[in-house]
mmCIF file of C-alpha atoms in Angstrom:
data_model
loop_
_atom_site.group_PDB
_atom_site.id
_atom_site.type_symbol
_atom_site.label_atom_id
_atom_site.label_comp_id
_atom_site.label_asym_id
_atom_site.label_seq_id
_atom_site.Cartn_x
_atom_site.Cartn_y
_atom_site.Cartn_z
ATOM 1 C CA UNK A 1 -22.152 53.017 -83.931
ATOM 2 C CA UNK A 2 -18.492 53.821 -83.920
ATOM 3 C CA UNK A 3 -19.190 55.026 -80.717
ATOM 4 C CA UNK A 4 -19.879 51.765 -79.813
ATOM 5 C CA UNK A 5 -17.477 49.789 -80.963
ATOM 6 C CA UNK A 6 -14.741 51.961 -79.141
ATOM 7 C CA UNK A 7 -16.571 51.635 -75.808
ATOM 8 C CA UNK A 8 -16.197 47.181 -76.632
ATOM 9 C CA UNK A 9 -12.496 47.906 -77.827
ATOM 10 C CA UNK A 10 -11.849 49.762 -74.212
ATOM 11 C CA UNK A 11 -14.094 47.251 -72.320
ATOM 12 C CA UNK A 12 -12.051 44.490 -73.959
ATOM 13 C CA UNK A 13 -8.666 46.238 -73.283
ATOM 14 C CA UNK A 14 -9.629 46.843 -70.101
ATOM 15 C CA UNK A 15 -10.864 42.981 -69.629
ATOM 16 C CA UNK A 16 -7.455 41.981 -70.826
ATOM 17 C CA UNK A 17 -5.433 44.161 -68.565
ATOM 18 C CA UNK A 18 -7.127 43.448 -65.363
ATOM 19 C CA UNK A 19 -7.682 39.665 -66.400
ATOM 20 C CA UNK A 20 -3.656 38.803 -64.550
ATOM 21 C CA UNK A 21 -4.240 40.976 -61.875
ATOM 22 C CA UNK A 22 -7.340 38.975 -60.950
ATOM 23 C CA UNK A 23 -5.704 35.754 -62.389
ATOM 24 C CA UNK A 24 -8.315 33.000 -62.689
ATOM 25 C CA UNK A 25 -10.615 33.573 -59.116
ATOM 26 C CA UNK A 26 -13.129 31.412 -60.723
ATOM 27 C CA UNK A 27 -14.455 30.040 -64.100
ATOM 28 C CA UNK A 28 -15.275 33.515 -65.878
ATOM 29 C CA UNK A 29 -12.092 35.228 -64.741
ATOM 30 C CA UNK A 30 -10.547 31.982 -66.486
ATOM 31 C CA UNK A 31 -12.525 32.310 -69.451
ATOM 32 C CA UNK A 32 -12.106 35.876 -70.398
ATOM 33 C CA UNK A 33 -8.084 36.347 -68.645
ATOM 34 C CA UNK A 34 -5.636 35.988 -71.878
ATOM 35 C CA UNK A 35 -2.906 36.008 -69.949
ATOM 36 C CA UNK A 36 -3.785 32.568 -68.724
ATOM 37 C CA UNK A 37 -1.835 31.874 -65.375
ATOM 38 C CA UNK A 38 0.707 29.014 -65.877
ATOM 39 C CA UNK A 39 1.865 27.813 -62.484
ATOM 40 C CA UNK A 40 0.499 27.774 -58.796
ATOM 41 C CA UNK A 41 -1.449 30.198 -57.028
ATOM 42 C CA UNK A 42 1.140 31.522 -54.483
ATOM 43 C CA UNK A 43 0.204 31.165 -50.925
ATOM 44 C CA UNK A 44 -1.814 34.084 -49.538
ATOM 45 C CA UNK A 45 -3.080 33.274 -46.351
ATOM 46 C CA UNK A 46 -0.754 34.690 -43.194
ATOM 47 C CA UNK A 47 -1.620 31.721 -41.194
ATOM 48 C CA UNK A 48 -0.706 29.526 -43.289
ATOM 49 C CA UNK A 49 2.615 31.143 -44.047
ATOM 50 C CA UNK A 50 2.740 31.252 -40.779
ATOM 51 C CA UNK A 51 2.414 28.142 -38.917
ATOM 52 C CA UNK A 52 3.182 25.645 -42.336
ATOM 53 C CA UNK A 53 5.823 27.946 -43.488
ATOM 54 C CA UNK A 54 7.763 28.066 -39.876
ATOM 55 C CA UNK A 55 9.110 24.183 -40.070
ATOM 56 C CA UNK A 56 8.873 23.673 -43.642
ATOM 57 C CA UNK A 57 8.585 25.225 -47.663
ATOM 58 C CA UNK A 58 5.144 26.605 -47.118
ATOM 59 C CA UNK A 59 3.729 24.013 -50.350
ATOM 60 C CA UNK A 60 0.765 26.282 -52.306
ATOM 61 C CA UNK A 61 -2.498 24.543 -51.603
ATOM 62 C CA UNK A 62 -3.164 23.889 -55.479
ATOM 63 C CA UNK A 63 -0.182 21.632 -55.162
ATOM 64 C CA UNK A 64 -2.493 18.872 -53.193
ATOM 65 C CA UNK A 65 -6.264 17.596 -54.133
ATOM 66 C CA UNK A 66 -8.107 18.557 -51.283
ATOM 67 C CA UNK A 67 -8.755 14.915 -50.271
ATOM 68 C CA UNK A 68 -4.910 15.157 -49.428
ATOM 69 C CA UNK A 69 -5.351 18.465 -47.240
ATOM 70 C CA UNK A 70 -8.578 16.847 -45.859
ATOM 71 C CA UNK A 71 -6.123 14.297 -44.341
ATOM 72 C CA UNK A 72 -3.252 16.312 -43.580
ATOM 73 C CA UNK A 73 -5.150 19.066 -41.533
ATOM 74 C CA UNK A 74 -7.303 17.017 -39.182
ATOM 75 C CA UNK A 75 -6.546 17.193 -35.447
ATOM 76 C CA UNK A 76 -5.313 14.046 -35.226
ATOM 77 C CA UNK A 77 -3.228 13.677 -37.854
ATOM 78 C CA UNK A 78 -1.056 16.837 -36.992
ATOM 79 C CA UNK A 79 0.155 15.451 -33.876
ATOM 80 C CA UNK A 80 1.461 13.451 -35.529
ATOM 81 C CA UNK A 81 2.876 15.040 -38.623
ATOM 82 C CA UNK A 82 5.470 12.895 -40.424
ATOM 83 C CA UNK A 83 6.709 12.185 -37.244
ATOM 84 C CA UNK A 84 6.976 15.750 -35.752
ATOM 85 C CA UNK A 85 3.693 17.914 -33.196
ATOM 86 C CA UNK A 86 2.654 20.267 -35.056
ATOM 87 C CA UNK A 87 -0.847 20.925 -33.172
ATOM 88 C CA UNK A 88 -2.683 23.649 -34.280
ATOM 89 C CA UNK A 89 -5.275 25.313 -32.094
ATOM 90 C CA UNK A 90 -9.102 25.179 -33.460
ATOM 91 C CA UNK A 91 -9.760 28.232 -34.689
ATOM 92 C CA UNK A 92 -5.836 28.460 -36.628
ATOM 93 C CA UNK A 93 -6.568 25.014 -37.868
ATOM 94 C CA UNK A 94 -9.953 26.133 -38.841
ATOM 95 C CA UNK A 95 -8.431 28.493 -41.237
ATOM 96 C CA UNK A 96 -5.867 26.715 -42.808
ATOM 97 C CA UNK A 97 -8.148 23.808 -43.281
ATOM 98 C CA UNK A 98 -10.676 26.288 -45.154
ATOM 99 C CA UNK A 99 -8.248 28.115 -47.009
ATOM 100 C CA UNK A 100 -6.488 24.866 -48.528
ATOM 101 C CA UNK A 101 -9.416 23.085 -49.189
ATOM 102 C CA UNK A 102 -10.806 26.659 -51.406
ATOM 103 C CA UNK A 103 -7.496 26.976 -53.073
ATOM 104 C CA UNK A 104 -6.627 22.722 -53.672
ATOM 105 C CA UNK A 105 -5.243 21.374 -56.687
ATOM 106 C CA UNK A 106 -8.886 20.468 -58.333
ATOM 107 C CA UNK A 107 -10.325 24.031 -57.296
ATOM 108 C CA UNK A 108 -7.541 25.993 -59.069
ATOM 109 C CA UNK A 109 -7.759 27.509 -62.393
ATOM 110 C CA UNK A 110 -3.348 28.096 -62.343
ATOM 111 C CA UNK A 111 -2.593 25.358 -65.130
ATOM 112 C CA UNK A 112 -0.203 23.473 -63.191
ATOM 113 C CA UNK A 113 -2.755 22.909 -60.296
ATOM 114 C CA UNK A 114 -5.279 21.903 -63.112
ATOM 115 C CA UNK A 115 -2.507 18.693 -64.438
ATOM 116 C CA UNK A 116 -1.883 17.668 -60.646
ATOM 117 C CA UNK A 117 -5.539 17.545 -60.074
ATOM 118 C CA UNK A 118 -6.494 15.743 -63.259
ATOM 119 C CA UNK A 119 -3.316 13.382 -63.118
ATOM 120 C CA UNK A 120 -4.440 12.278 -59.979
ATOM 121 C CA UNK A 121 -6.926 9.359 -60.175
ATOM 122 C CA UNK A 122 -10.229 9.299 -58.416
ATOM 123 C CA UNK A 123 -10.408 8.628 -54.758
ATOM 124 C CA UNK A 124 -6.269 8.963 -54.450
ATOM 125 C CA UNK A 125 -5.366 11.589 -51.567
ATOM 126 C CA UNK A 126 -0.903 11.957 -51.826
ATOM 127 C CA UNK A 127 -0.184 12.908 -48.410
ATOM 128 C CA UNK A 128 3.932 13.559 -49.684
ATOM 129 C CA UNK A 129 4.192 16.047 -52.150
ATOM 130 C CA UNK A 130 6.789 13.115 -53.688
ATOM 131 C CA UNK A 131 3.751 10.768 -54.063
ATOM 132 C CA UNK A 132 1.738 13.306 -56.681
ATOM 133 C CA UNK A 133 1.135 11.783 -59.589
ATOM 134 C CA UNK A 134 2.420 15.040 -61.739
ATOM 135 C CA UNK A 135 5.254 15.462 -59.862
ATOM 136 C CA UNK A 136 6.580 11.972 -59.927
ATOM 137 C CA UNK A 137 6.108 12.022 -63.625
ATOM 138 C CA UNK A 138 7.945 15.620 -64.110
ATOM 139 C CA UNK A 139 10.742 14.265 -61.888
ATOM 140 C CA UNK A 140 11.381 10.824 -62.679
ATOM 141 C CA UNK A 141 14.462 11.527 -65.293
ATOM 142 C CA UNK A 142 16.107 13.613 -62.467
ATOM 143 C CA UNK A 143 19.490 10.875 -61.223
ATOM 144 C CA UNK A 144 19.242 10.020 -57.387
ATOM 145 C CA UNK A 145 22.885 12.202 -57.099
ATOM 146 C CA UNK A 146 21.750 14.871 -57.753
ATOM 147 C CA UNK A 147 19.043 14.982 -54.957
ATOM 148 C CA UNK A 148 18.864 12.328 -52.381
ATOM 149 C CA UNK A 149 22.410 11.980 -52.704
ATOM 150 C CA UNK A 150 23.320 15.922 -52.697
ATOM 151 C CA UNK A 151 23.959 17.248 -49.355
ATOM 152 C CA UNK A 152 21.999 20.460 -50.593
ATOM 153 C CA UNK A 153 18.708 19.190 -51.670
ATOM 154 C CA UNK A 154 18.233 15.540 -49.736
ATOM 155 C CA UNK A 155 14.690 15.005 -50.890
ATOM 156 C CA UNK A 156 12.488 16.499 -53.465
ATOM 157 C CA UNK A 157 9.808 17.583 -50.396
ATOM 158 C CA UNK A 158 12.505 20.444 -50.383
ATOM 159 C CA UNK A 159 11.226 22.174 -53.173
ATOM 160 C CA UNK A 160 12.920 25.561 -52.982
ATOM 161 C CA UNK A 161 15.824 23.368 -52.811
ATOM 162 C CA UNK A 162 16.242 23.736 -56.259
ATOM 163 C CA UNK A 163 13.246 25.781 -57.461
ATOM 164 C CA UNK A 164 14.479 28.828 -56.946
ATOM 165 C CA UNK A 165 10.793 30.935 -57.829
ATOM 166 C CA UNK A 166 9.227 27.870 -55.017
ATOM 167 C CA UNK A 167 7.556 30.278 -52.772
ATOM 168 C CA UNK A 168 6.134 32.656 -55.815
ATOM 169 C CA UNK A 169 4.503 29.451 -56.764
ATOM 170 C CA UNK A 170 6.904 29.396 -60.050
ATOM 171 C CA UNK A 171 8.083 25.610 -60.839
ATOM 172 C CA UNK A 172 9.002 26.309 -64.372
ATOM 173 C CA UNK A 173 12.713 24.288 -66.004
ATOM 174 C CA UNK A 174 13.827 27.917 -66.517
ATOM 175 C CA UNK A 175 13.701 28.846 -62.778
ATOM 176 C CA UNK A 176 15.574 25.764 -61.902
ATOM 177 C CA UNK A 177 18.777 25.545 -60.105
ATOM 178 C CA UNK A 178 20.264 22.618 -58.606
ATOM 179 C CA UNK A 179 22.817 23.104 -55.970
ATOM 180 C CA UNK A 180 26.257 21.727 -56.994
ATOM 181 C CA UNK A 181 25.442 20.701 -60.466
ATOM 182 C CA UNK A 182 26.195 22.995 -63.552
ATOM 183 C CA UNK A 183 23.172 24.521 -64.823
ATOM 184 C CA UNK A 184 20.915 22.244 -67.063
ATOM 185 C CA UNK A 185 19.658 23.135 -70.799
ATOM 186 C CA UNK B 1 31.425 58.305 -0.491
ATOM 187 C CA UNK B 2 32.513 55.007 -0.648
ATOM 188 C CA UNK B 3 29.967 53.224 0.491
ATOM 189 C CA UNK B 4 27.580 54.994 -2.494
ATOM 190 C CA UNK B 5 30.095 53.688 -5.442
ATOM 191 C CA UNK B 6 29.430 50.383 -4.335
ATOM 192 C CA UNK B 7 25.880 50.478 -3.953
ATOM 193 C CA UNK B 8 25.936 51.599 -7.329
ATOM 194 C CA UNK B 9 28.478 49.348 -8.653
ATOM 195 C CA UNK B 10 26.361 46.430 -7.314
ATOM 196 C CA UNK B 11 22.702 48.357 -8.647
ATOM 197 C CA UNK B 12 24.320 48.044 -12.142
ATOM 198 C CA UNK B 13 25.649 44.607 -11.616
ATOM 199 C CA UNK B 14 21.734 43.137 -10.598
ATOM 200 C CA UNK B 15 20.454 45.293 -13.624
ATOM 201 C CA UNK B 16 22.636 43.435 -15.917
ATOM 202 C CA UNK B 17 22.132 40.100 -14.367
ATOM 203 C CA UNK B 18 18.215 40.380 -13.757
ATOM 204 C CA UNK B 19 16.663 38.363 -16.712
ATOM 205 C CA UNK B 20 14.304 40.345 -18.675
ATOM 206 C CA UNK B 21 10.932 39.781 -18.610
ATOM 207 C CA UNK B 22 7.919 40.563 -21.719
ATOM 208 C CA UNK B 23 4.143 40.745 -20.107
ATOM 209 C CA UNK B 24 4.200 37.306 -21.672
ATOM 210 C CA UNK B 25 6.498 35.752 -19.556
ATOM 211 C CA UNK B 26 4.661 37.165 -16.497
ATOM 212 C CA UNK B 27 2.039 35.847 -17.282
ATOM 213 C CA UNK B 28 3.256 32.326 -17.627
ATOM 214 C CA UNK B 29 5.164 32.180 -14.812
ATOM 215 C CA UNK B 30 2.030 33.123 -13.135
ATOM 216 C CA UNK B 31 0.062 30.352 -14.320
ATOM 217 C CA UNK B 32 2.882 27.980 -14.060
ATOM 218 C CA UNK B 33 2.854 28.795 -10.472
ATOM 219 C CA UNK B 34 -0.892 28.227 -10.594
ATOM 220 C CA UNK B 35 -0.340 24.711 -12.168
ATOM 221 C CA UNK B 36 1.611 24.024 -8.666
ATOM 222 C CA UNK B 37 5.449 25.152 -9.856
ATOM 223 C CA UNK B 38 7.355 26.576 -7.349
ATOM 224 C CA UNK B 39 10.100 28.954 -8.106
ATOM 225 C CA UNK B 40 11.722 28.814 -11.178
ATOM 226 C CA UNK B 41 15.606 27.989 -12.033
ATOM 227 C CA UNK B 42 17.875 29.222 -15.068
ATOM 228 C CA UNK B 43 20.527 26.234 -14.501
ATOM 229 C CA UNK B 44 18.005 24.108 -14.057
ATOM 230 C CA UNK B 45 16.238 24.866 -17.322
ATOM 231 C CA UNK B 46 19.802 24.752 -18.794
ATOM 232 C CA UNK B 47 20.524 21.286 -18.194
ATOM 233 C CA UNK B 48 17.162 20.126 -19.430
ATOM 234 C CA UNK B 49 17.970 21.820 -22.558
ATOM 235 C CA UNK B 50 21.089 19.681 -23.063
ATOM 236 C CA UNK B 51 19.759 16.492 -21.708
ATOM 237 C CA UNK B 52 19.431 14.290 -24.726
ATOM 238 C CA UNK B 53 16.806 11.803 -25.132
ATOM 239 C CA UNK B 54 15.608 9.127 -27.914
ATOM 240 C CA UNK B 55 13.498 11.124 -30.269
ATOM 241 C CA UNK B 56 11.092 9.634 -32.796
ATOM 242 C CA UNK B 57 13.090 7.947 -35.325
ATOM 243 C CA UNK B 58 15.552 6.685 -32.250
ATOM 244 C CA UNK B 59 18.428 9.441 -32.670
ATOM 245 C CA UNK B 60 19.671 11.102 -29.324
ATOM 246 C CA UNK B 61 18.570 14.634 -29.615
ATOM 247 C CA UNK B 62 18.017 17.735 -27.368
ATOM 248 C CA UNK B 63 16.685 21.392 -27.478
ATOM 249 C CA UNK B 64 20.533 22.273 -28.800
ATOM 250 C CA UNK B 65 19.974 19.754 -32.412
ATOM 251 C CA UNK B 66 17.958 22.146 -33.566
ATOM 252 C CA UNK B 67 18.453 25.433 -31.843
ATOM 253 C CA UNK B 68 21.776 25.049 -31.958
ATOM 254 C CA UNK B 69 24.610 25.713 -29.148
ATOM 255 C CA UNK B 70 25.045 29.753 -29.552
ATOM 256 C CA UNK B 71 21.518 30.653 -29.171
ATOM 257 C CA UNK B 72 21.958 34.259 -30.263
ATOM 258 C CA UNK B 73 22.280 32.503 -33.427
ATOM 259 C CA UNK B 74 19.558 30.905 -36.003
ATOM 260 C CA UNK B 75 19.260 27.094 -35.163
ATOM 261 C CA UNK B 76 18.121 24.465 -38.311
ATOM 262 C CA UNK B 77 15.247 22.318 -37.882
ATOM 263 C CA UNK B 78 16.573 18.782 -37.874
ATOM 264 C CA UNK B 79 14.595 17.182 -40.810
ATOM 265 C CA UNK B 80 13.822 20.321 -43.092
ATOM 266 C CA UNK B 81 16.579 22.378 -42.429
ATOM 267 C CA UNK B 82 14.614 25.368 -42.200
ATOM 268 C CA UNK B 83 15.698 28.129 -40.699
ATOM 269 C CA UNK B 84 14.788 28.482 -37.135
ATOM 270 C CA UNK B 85 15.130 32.569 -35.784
ATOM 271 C CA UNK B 86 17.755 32.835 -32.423
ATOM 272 C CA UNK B 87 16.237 31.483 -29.236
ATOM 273 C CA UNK B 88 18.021 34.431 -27.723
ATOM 274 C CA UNK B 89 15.586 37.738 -26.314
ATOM 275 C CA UNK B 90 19.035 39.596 -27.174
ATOM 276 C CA UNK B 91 19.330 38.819 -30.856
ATOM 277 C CA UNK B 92 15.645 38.003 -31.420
ATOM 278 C CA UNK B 93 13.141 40.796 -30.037
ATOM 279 C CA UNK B 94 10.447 38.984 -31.232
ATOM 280 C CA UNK B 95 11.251 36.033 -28.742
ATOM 281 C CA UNK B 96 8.650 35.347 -25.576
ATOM 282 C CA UNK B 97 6.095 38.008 -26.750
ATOM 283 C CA UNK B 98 2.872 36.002 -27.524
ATOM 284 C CA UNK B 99 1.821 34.113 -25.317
ATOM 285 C CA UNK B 100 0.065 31.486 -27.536
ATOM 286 C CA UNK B 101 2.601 31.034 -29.738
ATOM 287 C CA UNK B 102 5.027 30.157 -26.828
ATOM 288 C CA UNK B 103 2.867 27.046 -25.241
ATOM 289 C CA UNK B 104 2.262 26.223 -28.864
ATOM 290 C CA UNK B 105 6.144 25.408 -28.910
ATOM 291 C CA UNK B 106 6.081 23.954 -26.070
ATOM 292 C CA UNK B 107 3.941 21.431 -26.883
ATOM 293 C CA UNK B 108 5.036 20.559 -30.070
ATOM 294 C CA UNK B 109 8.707 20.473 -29.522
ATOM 295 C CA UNK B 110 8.467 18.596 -25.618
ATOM 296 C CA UNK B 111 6.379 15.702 -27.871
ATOM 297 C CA UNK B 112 9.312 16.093 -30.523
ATOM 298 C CA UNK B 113 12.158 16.057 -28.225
ATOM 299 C CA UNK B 114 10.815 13.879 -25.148
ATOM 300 C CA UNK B 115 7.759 11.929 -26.396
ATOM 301 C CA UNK B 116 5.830 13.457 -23.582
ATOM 302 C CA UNK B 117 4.681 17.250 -22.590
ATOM 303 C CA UNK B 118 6.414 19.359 -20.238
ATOM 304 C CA UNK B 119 5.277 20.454 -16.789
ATOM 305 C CA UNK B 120 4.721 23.896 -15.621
ATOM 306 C CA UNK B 121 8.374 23.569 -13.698
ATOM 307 C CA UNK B 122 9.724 22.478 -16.673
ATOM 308 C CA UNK B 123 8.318 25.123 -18.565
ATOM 309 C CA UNK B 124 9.113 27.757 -16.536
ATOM 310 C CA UNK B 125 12.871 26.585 -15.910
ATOM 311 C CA UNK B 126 13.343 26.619 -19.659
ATOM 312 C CA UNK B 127 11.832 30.212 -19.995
ATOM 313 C CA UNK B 128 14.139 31.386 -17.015
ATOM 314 C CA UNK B 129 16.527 29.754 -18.694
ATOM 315 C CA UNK B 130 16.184 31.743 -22.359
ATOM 316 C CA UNK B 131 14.698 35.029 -21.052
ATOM 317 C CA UNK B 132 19.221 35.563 -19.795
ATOM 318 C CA UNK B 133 20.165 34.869 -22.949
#
C-alpha cells in the first residue's frame, strides 16, 4: 500500500514538473499542468519567423481567431498586404497557413489566447491586431501621446514597441515599457 | 621586369574591381539571359535604384527609402521600421545566396516600389549593381 501511494506522489510530482515544459498542447495537458500558462504561445515555426517576422513583429498565432488568419494568408490577399507584396510561394504559404490556423486564438489553451478568442464575437475575423476585441479593451485607457503621437511607438500594431517580452509571447503590465515616458505603476 | 609589375599591378586592380559572384547569381543571370536580357549593367542598375516613383499611398519612394543610402549598412522598412540586414555582399554574407528568396524580393518590393514587376534586365542590372557593393 505505501508502496503505492509513493509511486502516485512521484507520478504526480512528475505530472507537475513536466506539465510547463509541455505547457497546455491540448485539453489534458491543460487539465493536469498546475503551472497554467498565462500568456501566448510564442511563435515556433521557422517559416513563419521567417517570412512574417522579416517586415514586421512576428504576432503569435493565438493572438488572431483563425477566421482572421483564414483571411490574412490566402493568395490573394497577400499581394496585397496592408498595402505592401508580400507573396508567398505555395508550399511556404501552405505552412504558415497550417501552422496559424493549429495554433489561433480559439485553439490555444495560453490564457490570454483563450480571452481574445472568447471576447471576440461569433463570425468576427480582426484582420489588425488593433481591431481585437481584447486588445482594444486592454488598451483603451492608454492617451494617444503616448503612442500614435510618440515618435517611438506610432501605432499599437508595433507591439514590441513597448512590450518589451513581445516576441516570448509575454504581454504582461510588468514587462511594459513605453519609450519616452517614465515607467508606469 | 617592368613590364611584369604592371601586369600584376593591373591583375590585382581587375580582382578588386570584378564583382563577386554566389552560384546564385549565376544562375540568375543565366536565366535572365534566357528571359531575353542582354548583358547586364552596374550603373544602370544604380540609377534604377534611385529613381523614385509614386508608391502605394502616393509618397515618392525608391530602393534607397528603405535600404537606405550606405548599403553596407541596415536599411528600415518604411511602414514598420523593422530592421532590414545591409544590401551590401561585403557587410552581409548572407546576401544573393538563395536563389528563391532573391526573386521572392524581387517581386514583392518591384510591386512595392513601382506598382509593376521587374524585367529580367532590370533584375539583373540591380544584382550587378549590389553584387560591387
Amino acid at each position: 500500500m505505501r508502496t503505492n501511494f509513493k509511486t502516485a506522489l512521484l507520478a504526480a510530482a512528475l505530472l507537475m514538473s513536466s506539465g510547463s515544459a509541455l505547457a497546455e498542447g491540448n485539453f489534458w495537458m491543460w487539465l493536469v499542468n498546475f503551472s497554467r500558462q498565462k500568456e501566448v504561445q510564442p511563435v515556433d515555426n521557422k517559416a513563419y519567423k521567417d517570412e512574417c517576422g522579416s517586415c514586421h513583429f512576428a504576432y503569435q498565432p493565438g493572438l488572431l481567431p483563425g477566421k482572421s488568419w483564414a483571411k490574412l494568408l490566402d493568395e490573394k490577399a497577400l499581394a496585397d498586404h496592408f498595402g505592401e507584396d508580400a507573396s508567398l510561394d505555395k508550399d511556404t504559404l501552405k505552412e504558415i497557413y497550417d501552422y496559424t490556423m493549429a495554433n489561433a486564438a480559439e485553439k490555444s489553451y495560453f490564457k490570454r489566447s483563450r480571452k481574445i478568442a472568447l471576447a471576440t464575437e461569433d463570425g468576427e475575423a480582426p484582420l489588425r491586431i488593433t481591431e481585437v476585441r481584447y486588445i482594444k479593451r486592454t488598451h483603451h485607457d492608454i492617451p494617444e501621446k503616448m503612442v500614435k503621437g510618440n515618435k517611438d511607438v506610432k501605432s499599437q500594431a508595433y507591439c514590441n514597441a513597448c512590450h518589451t517580452k513581445a516576441e516570448e509571447g509575454i504581454f504582461d503590465e510588468d514587462t511594459v515599457d513605453i519609450p519616452n515616458f517614465p515607467k508606469r505603476d | 621586369m617592368k613590364l611584369h609589375k604592371i601586369l600584376m599591378a593591373a591583375g590585382m586592380l581587375l580582382a578588386s574591381s570584378v564583382a563577386l559572384a554566389t552560384p546564385a547569381t549565376d544562375e540568375l543571370f543565366a536565366r535572365y539571359k534566357a528571359e531575353g536580357a542582354a548583358g547586364f549593367d552596374a550603373a544602370r542598375g544604380d540609377k534604377s535604384w534611385h529613381k523614385e516613383s509614386r508608391g502605394e499611398d502616393g509618397k515618392l519612394m525608391s530602393c534607397a527609402t528603405c535600404h537606405g543610402e550606405d548599403l553596407s549598412k541596415e536599411g528600415h522598412h518604411h511602414k514598420t521600421n523593422k530592421v532590414i540586414g545591409p544590401m551590401a555582399p561585403s557587410a552581409n554574407k548572407e546576401r544573393f545566396t538563395d536563389v528563391k528568396k532573391i526573386e521572392k524580393w524581387f517581386k514583392r518590393n518591384c510591386n512595392d516600389v513601382l506598382a509593376r514587376e521587374c524585367t529580367a534586365q532590370e533584375k539583373g542590372d540591380y544584382l550587378k549593381f549590389l553584387l560591387g557593393k
